[in-house]
Coordinates of C-alpha atoms in Angstrom, one line a residue:
X1 CA 0.0 0.0 0.0
X2 CA 2.8 2.4 0.9
X3 CA 4.7 1.5 -2.4
X4 CA 1.6 2.2 -4.4
X5 CA 1.0 5.5 -2.6
X6 CA 4.7 6.5 -3.2
X7 CA 4.3 5.7 -6.9
X8 CA 1.1 7.8 -7.2
X9 CA 2.8 10.7 -5.3
X10 CA 5.8 10.5 -7.7
X11 CA 3.5 10.5 -10.8
X12 CA 1.6 13.5 -9.4
X13 CA 4.8 15.4 -8.8
X14 CA 6.1 14.5 -12.3
X15 CA 2.7 15.6 -13.8
X16 CA 2.8 18.9 -11.9
X17 CA 6.4 19.6 -13.2
X18 CA 5.6 18.7 -16.8
X19 CA 2.0 20.1 -17.0
X20 CA 1.3 23.4 -18.6
X21 CA -0.6 26.2 -17.0
X22 CA -3.8 25.4 -18.9
X23 CA -3.8 21.8 -17.6
X24 CA -3.2 23.1 -14.0
X25 CA -6.2 25.5 -14.3
X26 CA -8.4 22.8 -15.7
X27 CA -7.4 20.5 -12.8
X28 CA -8.2 23.1 -10.2
X29 CA -11.6 23.7 -11.8
X30 CA -12.5 20.0 -11.8
X31 CA -11.5 19.7 -8.1
X32 CA -13.6 22.8 -7.2
X33 CA -16.6 21.5 -9.2
X34 CA -16.4 18.1 -7.4
X35 CA -16.3 19.8 -4.0
X36 CA -19.3 22.0 -4.9
X37 CA -21.3 19.0 -6.1
X38 CA -20.5 17.1 -2.9
X39 CA -21.5 20.0 -0.7
X40 CA -24.8 20.5 -2.6
X41 CA -25.6 16.8 -2.5
X42 CA -24.9 16.6 1.3
X43 CA -27.2 19.5 2.0
X44 CA -30.0 18.2 -0.2
X45 CA -29.8 14.7 1.3
X46 CA -29.6 16.1 4.9
X47 CA -32.8 18.1 4.4
X48 CA -35.8 16.3 5.9
X49 CA -38.3 14.9 3.5
X50 CA -41.7 16.1 4.6
X51 CA -45.3 15.1 3.8
X52 CA -48.2 17.6 3.6
X53 CA -50.8 17.1 6.3
X54 CA -53.6 18.5 4.2
X55 CA -53.8 19.1 0.5
X56 CA -55.1 22.7 1.1
X57 CA -53.5 25.6 2.9
X58 CA -54.6 26.6 6.4
X59 CA -55.2 30.3 6.0
X60 CA -57.1 30.9 9.3
X61 CA -54.5 31.7 11.9
X62 CA -56.7 30.6 14.8
X63 CA -57.2 27.1 13.2
X64 CA -53.6 26.9 12.2
X65 CA -52.5 27.6 15.8
X66 CA -54.9 25.0 17.2
X67 CA -53.6 22.4 14.7
X68 CA -50.0 23.2 15.6
X69 CA -50.8 23.0 19.4
X70 CA -52.5 19.7 18.9
X71 CA -49.5 18.3 17.0
X72 CA -47.2 19.6 19.7
X73 CA -49.3 17.7 22.3
X74 CA -48.7 14.5 20.3
X75 CA -44.9 15.3 20.1
X76 CA -45.1 15.6 16.3
X77 CA -42.6 17.9 14.6
X78 CA -44.5 20.1 12.1
X79 CA -43.3 22.6 9.4
X80 CA -45.3 25.5 8.0
X81 CA -44.4 27.3 4.8
X82 CA -45.4 30.8 3.6
X83 CA -48.5 29.6 1.7
X84 CA -50.0 28.0 4.9
X85 CA -49.3 24.4 4.2
X86 CA -48.5 22.2 7.2
X87 CA -46.1 19.3 6.8
X88 CA -44.9 16.4 8.9
X89 CA -42.0 14.0 8.6
X90 CA -43.6 10.9 7.1
X91 CA -46.9 9.6 5.6
X92 CA -47.6 7.4 8.6
X93 CA -47.5 10.3 11.0
X94 CA -49.6 12.4 8.6
X95 CA -52.3 9.8 8.4
X96 CA -52.4 9.3 12.2
X97 CA -52.6 13.1 12.9
X98 CA -55.1 13.6 10.1
X99 CA -57.4 11.0 11.9
X100 CA -57.0 12.7 15.2
X101 CA -57.6 16.2 13.8
X102 CA -60.7 15.1 11.9
X103 CA -62.2 13.4 14.9
X104 CA -61.8 16.7 16.8
X105 CA -63.0 18.9 14.0
X106 CA -59.7 20.7 13.4
X107 CA -59.5 20.6 9.6
X108 CA -59.3 23.4 7.0
X109 CA -62.5 24.4 5.3
X110 CA -61.1 23.9 1.7
X111 CA -59.6 20.5 2.3
X112 CA -60.8 17.6 0.1
X113 CA -59.9 14.2 1.7
X114 CA -60.6 12.3 -1.6
X115 CA -58.7 14.5 -4.1
X116 CA -55.8 12.0 -4.4
X117 CA -58.0 8.9 -5.1
X118 CA -59.9 9.6 -8.3
X119 CA -59.6 11.7 -11.5
X120 CA -62.5 11.7 -13.9
X121 CA -61.7 11.6 -17.6
X122 CA -63.9 12.2 -20.6
X123 CA -64.7 8.5 -21.0
X124 CA -65.7 7.8 -17.4
X125 CA -69.4 7.2 -16.8
X126 CA -71.4 8.2 -13.8
X127 CA -71.6 4.6 -12.6
X128 CA -67.9 4.1 -12.8
X129 CA -67.4 7.4 -11.0
X130 CA -69.7 6.3 -8.2
X131 CA -67.8 3.1 -7.8
X132 CA -64.5 5.0 -7.7
X133 CA -66.0 7.4 -5.1
X134 CA -67.2 4.5 -3.0
X135 CA -63.9 2.8 -3.2
X136 CA -62.0 6.0 -2.5
X137 CA -64.2 6.8 0.6
X138 CA -63.9 3.2 1.9
X139 CA -60.1 3.1 1.4
X140 CA -59.7 6.6 3.0
X141 CA -61.8 5.7 6.0
X142 CA -59.9 2.4 6.6
X143 CA -56.5 4.2 6.3
X144 CA -57.5 6.9 8.8
X145 CA -58.9 4.3 11.3
X146 CA -55.8 2.1 11.1
X147 CA -53.6 5.2 11.7
X148 CA -55.0 5.4 15.2
X149 CA -52.8 3.8 17.9
X150 CA -55.3 1.2 19.4
X151 CA -56.8 0.0 16.1
X152 CA -54.8 -2.8 14.3
X153 CA -57.3 -3.4 11.5
X154 CA -60.6 -1.9 10.2
X155 CA -63.2 -3.4 7.9
X156 CA -65.5 -0.7 6.4
X157 CA -68.6 -1.2 4.3
X158 CA -70.2 1.9 2.9
X159 CA -73.5 1.9 1.0
X160 CA -73.9 5.0 -1.2
X161 CA -77.4 4.7 -3.0
X162 CA -78.2 6.1 -6.4
X163 CA -79.5 9.7 -6.5
X164 CA -83.4 9.7 -6.9
X165 CA -85.4 12.4 -8.4
X166 CA -87.5 13.1 -5.3
X167 CA -86.1 13.5 -1.9
X168 CA -88.8 11.2 -0.4
X169 CA -87.6 8.3 -2.5
X170 CA -83.9 8.9 -1.7
X171 CA -82.4 6.1 0.4
X172 CA -80.0 7.3 3.1
X173 CA -76.2 6.6 3.1
X174 CA -75.3 3.8 5.5
X175 CA -72.0 2.4 6.8
X176 CA -70.9 -0.5 8.9
X177 CA -67.4 -0.5 10.5
X178 CA -65.8 -3.4 12.3
X179 CA -62.6 -2.7 14.3
X180 CA -59.9 -5.0 15.5
X181 CA -58.5 -3.5 18.7
X182 CA -55.3 -4.1 20.4
X183 CA -55.5 -5.8 23.9
X184 CA -54.6 -2.6 25.8
X185 CA -57.2 -0.4 24.1
X186 CA -59.8 1.4 26.2
X187 CA -62.0 2.2 23.2
X188 CA -64.8 -0.2 24.4
X189 CA -65.2 1.8 27.7
X190 CA -64.2 5.4 26.9
X191 CA -67.4 7.1 25.6
X192 CA -65.5 10.3 24.7
X193 CA -63.2 8.4 22.3
X194 CA -66.2 6.6 20.9
X195 CA -67.9 9.9 20.1
X196 CA -64.7 11.2 18.5
X197 CA -64.4 8.1 16.4
X198 CA -68.0 8.4 15.3
X199 CA -67.4 12.1 14.4
X200 CA -64.4 11.1 12.4
X201 CA -66.4 8.7 10.2
X202 CA -69.3 11.1 9.8
X203 CA -66.9 13.8 8.7
X204 CA -65.3 11.6 6.0
X205 CA -68.5 10.1 4.6
X206 CA -70.8 12.8 3.1
X207 CA -74.5 12.4 3.8
X208 CA -73.9 9.8 6.6
X209 CA -76.0 10.2 9.8
X210 CA -75.6 8.8 13.2
X211 CA -78.6 6.5 13.0
X212 CA -77.3 4.9 9.8
X213 CA -73.8 4.2 11.2
X214 CA -72.8 1.1 13.1
X215 CA -69.4 0.7 14.8
X216 CA -68.5 -2.6 16.5
X217 CA -65.5 -4.6 17.4
X218 CA -64.6 -8.2 16.6
X219 CA -66.5 -9.3 19.7
X220 CA -69.8 -7.8 18.3
X221 CA -69.8 -5.0 20.9
X222 CA -71.5 -2.0 19.5
X223 CA -69.3 1.1 20.2
X224 CA -71.6 3.9 19.1
X225 CA -74.8 2.9 21.0
X226 CA -75.4 6.1 23.0
X227 CA -79.1 5.5 23.8
X228 CA -78.3 4.1 27.2
X229 CA -75.9 6.8 28.0
X230 CA -78.4 8.5 30.3
X231 CA -78.3 5.6 32.8
X232 CA -74.5 5.4 32.6
X233 CA -74.3 9.2 33.1
X234 CA -76.6 9.0 36.1
X235 CA -74.5 6.2 37.7
X236 CA -71.4 8.2 37.0
X237 CA -72.9 11.3 38.6
X238 CA -73.9 9.3 41.6
X239 CA -70.4 7.9 41.9
X240 CA -68.9 11.4 41.6
X241 CA -71.3 12.8 44.2
X242 CA -70.4 10.0 46.6
X243 CA -66.8 10.8 46.1
X244 CA -67.4 14.5 46.8
X245 CA -69.3 13.6 49.9
X246 CA -66.5 11.3 51.2
X247 CA -63.9 14.0 50.5
X248 CA -65.9 16.5 52.5
X249 CA -66.3 14.0 55.3
X250 CA -62.5 13.4 55.3
X251 CA -61.9 17.2 55.4
X252 CA -64.3 17.6 58.3
X253 CA -62.8 14.7 60.1
X254 CA -59.3 16.1 59.6
X255 CA -60.5 19.5 60.9
X256 CA -62.0 17.9 64.1
X257 CA -58.8 15.9 64.7
X258 CA -56.8 19.1 64.2
X259 CA -58.9 20.8 66.9
X260 CA -58.5 17.9 69.3
X261 CA -54.7 17.6 68.7
X262 CA -52.8 18.4 71.9
X263 CA -55.8 17.7 74.1
X264 CA -55.4 14.0 74.2
X265 CA -53.3 11.3 72.5
X266 CA -54.4 10.2 69.1
X267 CA -55.2 6.6 70.2
X268 CA -57.6 8.0 72.8
X269 CA -59.7 9.8 70.2
X270 CA -59.3 7.3 67.3
X271 CA -63.0 6.3 67.3
X272 CA -64.3 9.2 65.2
X273 CA -67.2 8.8 62.8
X274 CA -68.4 11.7 60.6
X275 CA -71.5 11.4 58.5
X276 CA -72.4 14.3 56.2
X277 CA -75.6 14.6 54.2
X278 CA -75.3 16.6 51.0
X279 CA -78.0 17.7 48.5
X280 CA -76.5 17.4 45.1
X281 CA -79.5 18.6 43.1
X282 CA -79.3 21.9 41.3
X283 CA -81.7 24.5 42.6
X284 CA -82.5 28.0 41.6
X285 CA -83.8 30.1 44.4
X286 CA -85.4 33.6 44.2
X287 CA -86.4 35.5 47.3
X288 CA -87.7 39.0 48.1
X289 CA -87.1 40.5 51.5
X290 CA -88.7 43.6 53.0
X291 CA -86.7 45.3 55.7
X292 CA -87.2 48.5 57.6
X293 CA -85.3 51.7 56.5
X294 CA -82.5 52.8 58.7
X295 CA -82.7 56.6 59.4
X296 CA -80.1 56.7 62.1
X297 CA -77.2 54.2 62.6
X298 CA -76.3 52.8 66.0
X299 CA -73.6 54.7 67.8
X300 CA -71.0 52.1 68.9
X301 CA -69.8 54.4 71.7
X302 CA -73.1 54.0 73.6
X303 CA -73.9 50.9 75.7
X304 CA -77.4 50.8 74.2
X305 CA -78.9 50.6 70.7
X306 CA -79.9 54.1 69.6
X307 CA -80.6 53.3 66.0
X308 CA -83.8 54.5 64.3
X309 CA -85.8 52.5 61.8
X310 CA -89.1 53.2 60.0
X311 CA -91.2 50.9 57.9
X312 CA -91.7 53.3 55.0
X313 CA -90.4 56.5 53.7
X314 CA -92.8 58.9 51.9
X315 CA -91.7 60.2 48.5
X316 CA -94.8 62.2 47.5
X317 CA -98.2 63.0 49.0
X318 CA -101.5 64.4 47.5
X319 CA -104.6 65.5 49.4
X320 CA -108.0 65.9 47.4
X321 CA -111.2 67.3 49.1
X322 CA -114.5 67.3 47.3
X323 CA -117.6 69.1 48.7
X324 CA -121.2 68.9 47.2
X325 CA -124.5 70.5 48.3
X326 CA -128.0 70.5 46.7
X327 CA -130.9 68.2 46.0
X328 CA -130.4 64.6 45.3
X329 CA -130.6 63.3 41.8
X330 CA -132.8 60.3 41.2
X331 CA -132.5 58.9 37.6
X332 CA -135.8 57.7 36.3
X333 CA -134.7 56.5 32.9
X334 CA -136.4 57.4 29.6
X335 CA -139.7 59.3 29.5
X336 CA -142.7 57.1 30.0
X337 CA -140.7 54.4 31.7
X338 CA -140.9 53.6 35.3
X339 CA -137.7 54.1 37.2
X340 CA -135.7 51.3 38.8
X341 CA -134.8 53.2 42.0
X342 CA -135.7 51.2 45.1
X343 CA -138.6 52.6 47.2
X344 CA -136.3 53.6 50.1
X345 CA -134.3 55.9 47.8
X346 CA -137.4 57.1 45.9
X347 CA -138.8 58.6 49.1
X348 CA -135.6 60.6 49.5
X349 CA -135.8 62.3 46.1
X350 CA -135.7 66.0 45.9
X351 CA -134.2 66.2 49.4
X352 CA -131.6 68.9 49.9
X353 CA -128.3 67.6 51.4
X354 CA -124.5 68.2 51.8
X355 CA -121.6 65.8 51.0
X356 CA -117.9 66.3 51.8
X357 CA -115.2 63.8 50.4
X358 CA -111.5 63.9 51.4
X359 CA -108.8 61.6 49.9
X360 CA -105.1 61.4 50.6
X361 CA -102.7 59.7 48.1
X362 CA -99.1 59.0 49.4
X363 CA -96.2 57.2 47.6
X364 CA -93.9 55.4 50.0
X365 CA -90.5 53.7 49.6
X366 CA -90.1 50.2 51.0
X367 CA -86.6 48.7 51.6
X368 CA -86.8 45.7 49.3
X369 CA -84.1 43.1 48.6
X370 CA -84.3 40.7 45.6
X371 CA -82.0 37.7 45.8
X372 CA -81.4 35.1 43.1
X373 CA -78.9 32.2 43.7
X374 CA -78.1 28.8 42.3
X375 CA -77.4 26.2 45.0
X376 CA -75.6 22.9 44.2
X377 CA -74.4 21.1 46.1
X378 CA -75.7 22.0 49.5
X379 CA -74.5 20.7 52.8
X380 CA -77.2 19.1 54.9
X381 CA -77.4 17.4 58.3
X382 CA -74.0 16.6 59.9
X383 CA -73.6 13.8 62.4
X384 CA -70.4 13.3 64.4
X385 CA -69.8 10.4 66.8
X386 CA -66.7 10.6 69.1
X387 CA -65.5 8.2 71.7
X388 CA -62.8 9.5 74.2
X389 CA -61.0 6.7 76.1
X390 CA -59.8 7.2 79.6
X391 CA -56.3 7.1 80.8
X392 CA -54.3 4.1 82.1
X393 CA -51.6 4.6 84.8
X394 CA -48.9 2.1 85.6
X395 CA -48.6 1.6 89.4
X396 CA -45.1 1.9 91.0
X397 CA -43.7 0.7 94.2
X398 CA -43.0 3.8 96.4
X399 CA -39.9 2.2 97.9
X400 CA -38.2 0.7 94.8
X401 CA -39.9 2.9 92.2
X402 CA -40.4 -0.1 90.1
X403 CA -43.6 -1.1 88.3
X404 CA -45.9 -3.3 90.4
X405 CA -46.6 -6.7 89.0
X406 CA -50.1 -8.1 89.2
X407 CA -50.0 -11.5 90.9
X408 CA -53.2 -12.7 89.1
X409 CA -52.2 -12.0 85.5
X410 CA -48.5 -11.9 85.8
X411 CA -48.3 -8.5 84.0
X412 CA -47.9 -5.0 85.1
X413 CA -50.6 -3.5 87.3
X414 CA -52.5 -0.6 85.9
X415 CA -55.2 1.8 87.0
X416 CA -58.0 3.1 84.7
X417 CA -59.2 6.7 85.1
X418 CA -62.5 7.5 83.2
X419 CA -63.1 10.8 81.5
X420 CA -65.2 13.2 83.6
X421 CA -68.5 14.7 82.5
X422 CA -67.1 18.2 82.5
X423 CA -64.3 17.1 80.1
X424 CA -66.8 15.3 77.8
X425 CA -68.9 18.5 77.7
X426 CA -65.8 20.4 76.6
X427 CA -65.0 17.9 73.9
X428 CA -68.6 18.1 72.7
X429 CA -68.4 21.9 72.6
X430 CA -65.1 21.8 70.7
X431 CA -66.6 19.4 68.1
X432 CA -69.6 21.5 67.6
X433 CA -67.5 24.5 66.9
X434 CA -65.4 22.5 64.4
X435 CA -68.4 21.4 62.4
X436 CA -70.2 24.7 62.6
X437 CA -73.1 23.1 64.6
X438 CA -76.6 24.2 63.6
X439 CA -79.5 22.8 65.6
X440 CA -82.1 24.0 63.1
X441 CA -80.3 21.9 60.4
X442 CA -80.6 18.9 62.6
X443 CA -76.9 18.4 63.4
X444 CA -76.0 15.7 65.9
X445 CA -72.9 15.5 68.1
X446 CA -72.4 12.5 70.4
X447 CA -69.3 12.3 72.7
X448 CA -69.0 9.2 74.9
X449 CA -66.5 7.6 77.2
X450 CA -66.4 3.9 76.5
X451 CA -63.4 1.9 77.8
X452 CA -61.4 0.5 74.9
X453 CA -60.0 -3.0 75.2
X454 CA -56.2 -2.6 75.1
X455 CA -55.3 -6.1 76.2
X456 CA -53.1 -6.8 73.2
X457 CA -51.4 -3.4 73.5
X458 CA -50.7 -4.0 77.2
X459 CA -49.4 -7.5 76.6
X460 CA -47.0 -6.2 74.0
X461 CA -45.8 -3.5 76.4
X462 CA -45.4 -6.0 79.2
X463 CA -43.5 -8.5 77.1
X464 CA -41.2 -5.7 75.9
X465 CA -40.7 -4.5 79.5
X466 CA -39.9 -7.9 80.9
X467 CA -37.6 -8.6 78.0
X468 CA -35.8 -5.3 78.6
X469 CA -35.4 -6.2 82.3
X470 CA -34.2 -9.7 81.5
X471 CA -31.7 -8.2 79.0
X472 CA -30.5 -5.7 81.7
X473 CA -30.0 -8.6 84.2
X474 CA -28.2 -10.7 81.6
X475 CA -25.9 -7.8 80.7
X476 CA -25.3 -7.0 84.4
X477 CA -24.4 -10.7 85.2
X478 CA -22.1 -10.8 82.2
X479 CA -20.3 -7.6 83.3
X480 CA -19.9 -9.0 86.8
X481 CA -18.5 -12.3 85.4
X482 CA -16.1 -10.3 83.1
X483 CA -15.0 -8.2 86.1
X484 CA -14.4 -11.3 88.2
X485 CA -12.3 -12.8 85.4
X486 CA -10.3 -9.6 85.0
X487 CA -9.7 -9.2 88.7
X488 CA -8.6 -12.9 88.9
X489 CA -6.3 -12.4 85.9
X490 CA -4.8 -9.2 87.4
X491 CA -4.2 -10.9 90.8
X492 CA -2.6 -13.9 89.1
X493 CA -0.2 -11.6 87.2
X494 CA 0.6 -9.7 90.4
X495 CA 1.3 -12.9 92.4
X496 CA 3.3 -14.4 89.5
X497 CA 5.5 -11.3 89.1
X498 CA 6.1 -11.1 92.9
X499 CA 7.1 -14.8 93.1
X500 CA 9.4 -14.3 90.0
X501 CA 10.9 -11.2 91.6
X502 CA 11.7 -13.0 94.8
X503 CA 13.3 -15.9 92.9
X504 CA 15.5 -13.5 91.0
X505 CA 16.4 -11.7 94.2
X506 CA 17.4 -14.9 95.8
X507 CA 19.5 -15.9 92.8
X508 CA 21.1 -12.5 92.6
X509 CA 21.9 -12.6 96.3
X510 CA 23.5 -16.0 96.0
X511 CA 25.5 -14.9 93.0
X512 CA 26.6 -11.8 94.8
X513 CA 27.7 -13.8 97.8
X514 CA 29.7 -16.2 95.6
X515 CA 31.3 -13.2 93.8
X516 CA 32.2 -11.7 97.1
X517 CA 33.7 -14.9 98.3
X518 CA 35.9 -15.3 95.1
X519 CA 37.0 -11.7 95.4
X520 CA 37.9 -12.2 99.0
X521 CA 39.9 -15.2 98.1
X522 CA 41.7 -13.2 95.4
X523 CA 42.5 -10.4 97.7
X524 CA 43.8 -12.8 100.3
X525 CA 45.9 -14.6 97.8
X526 CA 47.4 -11.4 96.5
X527 CA 48.2 -10.2 100.0
X528 CA 49.9 -13.4 100.8
X529 CA 51.7 -13.3 97.4
X530 CA 50.6 -16.7 96.6
X531 CA 50.1 -18.0 93.2
X532 CA 46.4 -18.8 92.7
X533 CA 45.5 -21.2 90.0
X534 CA 42.0 -20.4 88.6
X535 CA 39.7 -22.9 87.1
X536 CA 38.6 -22.8 83.4
X537 CA 35.1 -21.8 84.3
X538 CA 36.2 -19.0 86.5
X539 CA 38.6 -17.8 83.8
X540 CA 35.8 -17.8 81.3
X541 CA 33.5 -15.9 83.6
X542 CA 36.2 -13.3 84.3
X543 CA 36.8 -12.9 80.6
X544 CA 33.1 -12.5 79.8
X545 CA 32.7 -10.0 82.7
X546 CA 35.6 -7.9 81.4
X547 CA 34.2 -8.0 77.8
X548 CA 30.8 -6.9 79.1
X549 CA 32.4 -4.0 81.0
X550 CA 34.3 -2.9 77.9
X551 CA 31.2 -3.1 75.7
X552 CA 29.2 -1.1 78.2
X553 CA 31.9 1.5 78.1
X554 CA 32.0 1.6 74.3
X555 CA 28.3 1.1 73.5
X556 CA 26.3 2.3 76.5
X557 CA 23.0 2.9 74.4
X558 CA 23.0 -0.7 73.1
X559 CA 23.6 -2.1 76.5
X560 CA 20.8 0.1 78.0
X561 CA 18.4 -1.2 75.2
X562 CA 19.3 -4.8 76.0
X563 CA 18.7 -4.3 79.7
X564 CA 15.4 -2.6 79.0
X565 CA 14.3 -5.6 76.7
X566 CA 15.2 -8.0 79.5
X567 CA 13.2 -6.1 82.0
X568 CA 10.2 -5.9 79.7
X569 CA 10.4 -9.7 79.1
X570 CA 10.4 -10.3 82.8

């Protein structure tokens, strides 16, 4: 490889030396053209190939923003050009998002879903065109349904009847759709998704109505049967109402426990039951209230109420007085006809009299309040049951300050103190304040003192106590035994060292006496000028002693270390 490369480099250098200027310029131009082609090809190939979501531009900005937001929710990358066309990365994604957007009604107004499936030529008949239309609609519906995540296959049958002359004779468009769902699909129970699926099919098939569409799965379960939805909705509302009631009861119970916290231990007030009645029906209430008019407000600085109220306040008043004097007028009717006046009044005709009439008209203002409110839900009767347990006290021996053991049961002896009536009354008042007690509403608060059976709790505490005492005794005996062993070991070491010290003292004393005896003999022999003949052992001992003395003089540190080592070993 290196040899071939060297040959190529040699040929290139030879060509460069022998080539003319024109050849060199042509070479540079070819190299530049190749580089430009590579760069353009790389950029074109790296640009993402997109597919248009709709074959019509989305000119409405509001609709375009809604479509882009929906695509963003599905984590789909979208591209928008200047003309308003929206594109996605591939056809599969486009088909899936087209189905979702059609089911939610987010499609452009000028979009034709069947523009790519049929083209009519001059030789195509109406019957052929209808067949193509039916096939195009069926194929498009199947593709859009399969594009959804939880549908693996779709079998669509669409019946588009011939157009009749009269509307009364026109047969409706009908369709049957059978879906094969994946095992994890919730389409059989999710009514919202079922309605979206029905809306998708109705949007794609022109003239199709809800009553002529049947959607089912492979198990023959009809998915667009919404006639019984009222009962399902009613049960769902009841379930939701019960959930709301339980949540309110839990909040009320937490509020009561929060008020009782610190007054007693949690286990003493654990038996707390809260029952809350709630009216979930929607009511519209209108009321009119008449109240007196306040002419003077109450002065808060005075100890009494000095406000002034009146029932009405006059706005205007009119007094009319009519006075009449003369003979009475008795109508007789037409001439020649007997009058209809009773005899009593007939006798009083032509009698001179006087009449005075006085009338007073007054417009008053009444303080009126009109109230209109919608109530739902409304809290009703509240019932609270609370049991407060008494206190248990462990008895102690005054002399030893230990717990007293019950001889009958073998456990610790305890004394029960019940809750007094005054304390129960305070608990009841506290609970009433926590639930906003209203006697008119029928609220009920019951606070009792019933002794709670705590046998298991006491047995567990007694077993733990006795086990702790046994552990303490075992640890104490172990410590005593360890202390005895340590003391014995220390005494043994002290006695052993003392005996060894005495033995070494006796040996040293014996050696010292022998040395003194030998030195005494040497001094005596020297004084007497006698020749003393020493044994081999004594000569060896004297030589060793002299060497030790010389070594101690020359190396005192090593000798001190040797002596220290001997003492440590002893």
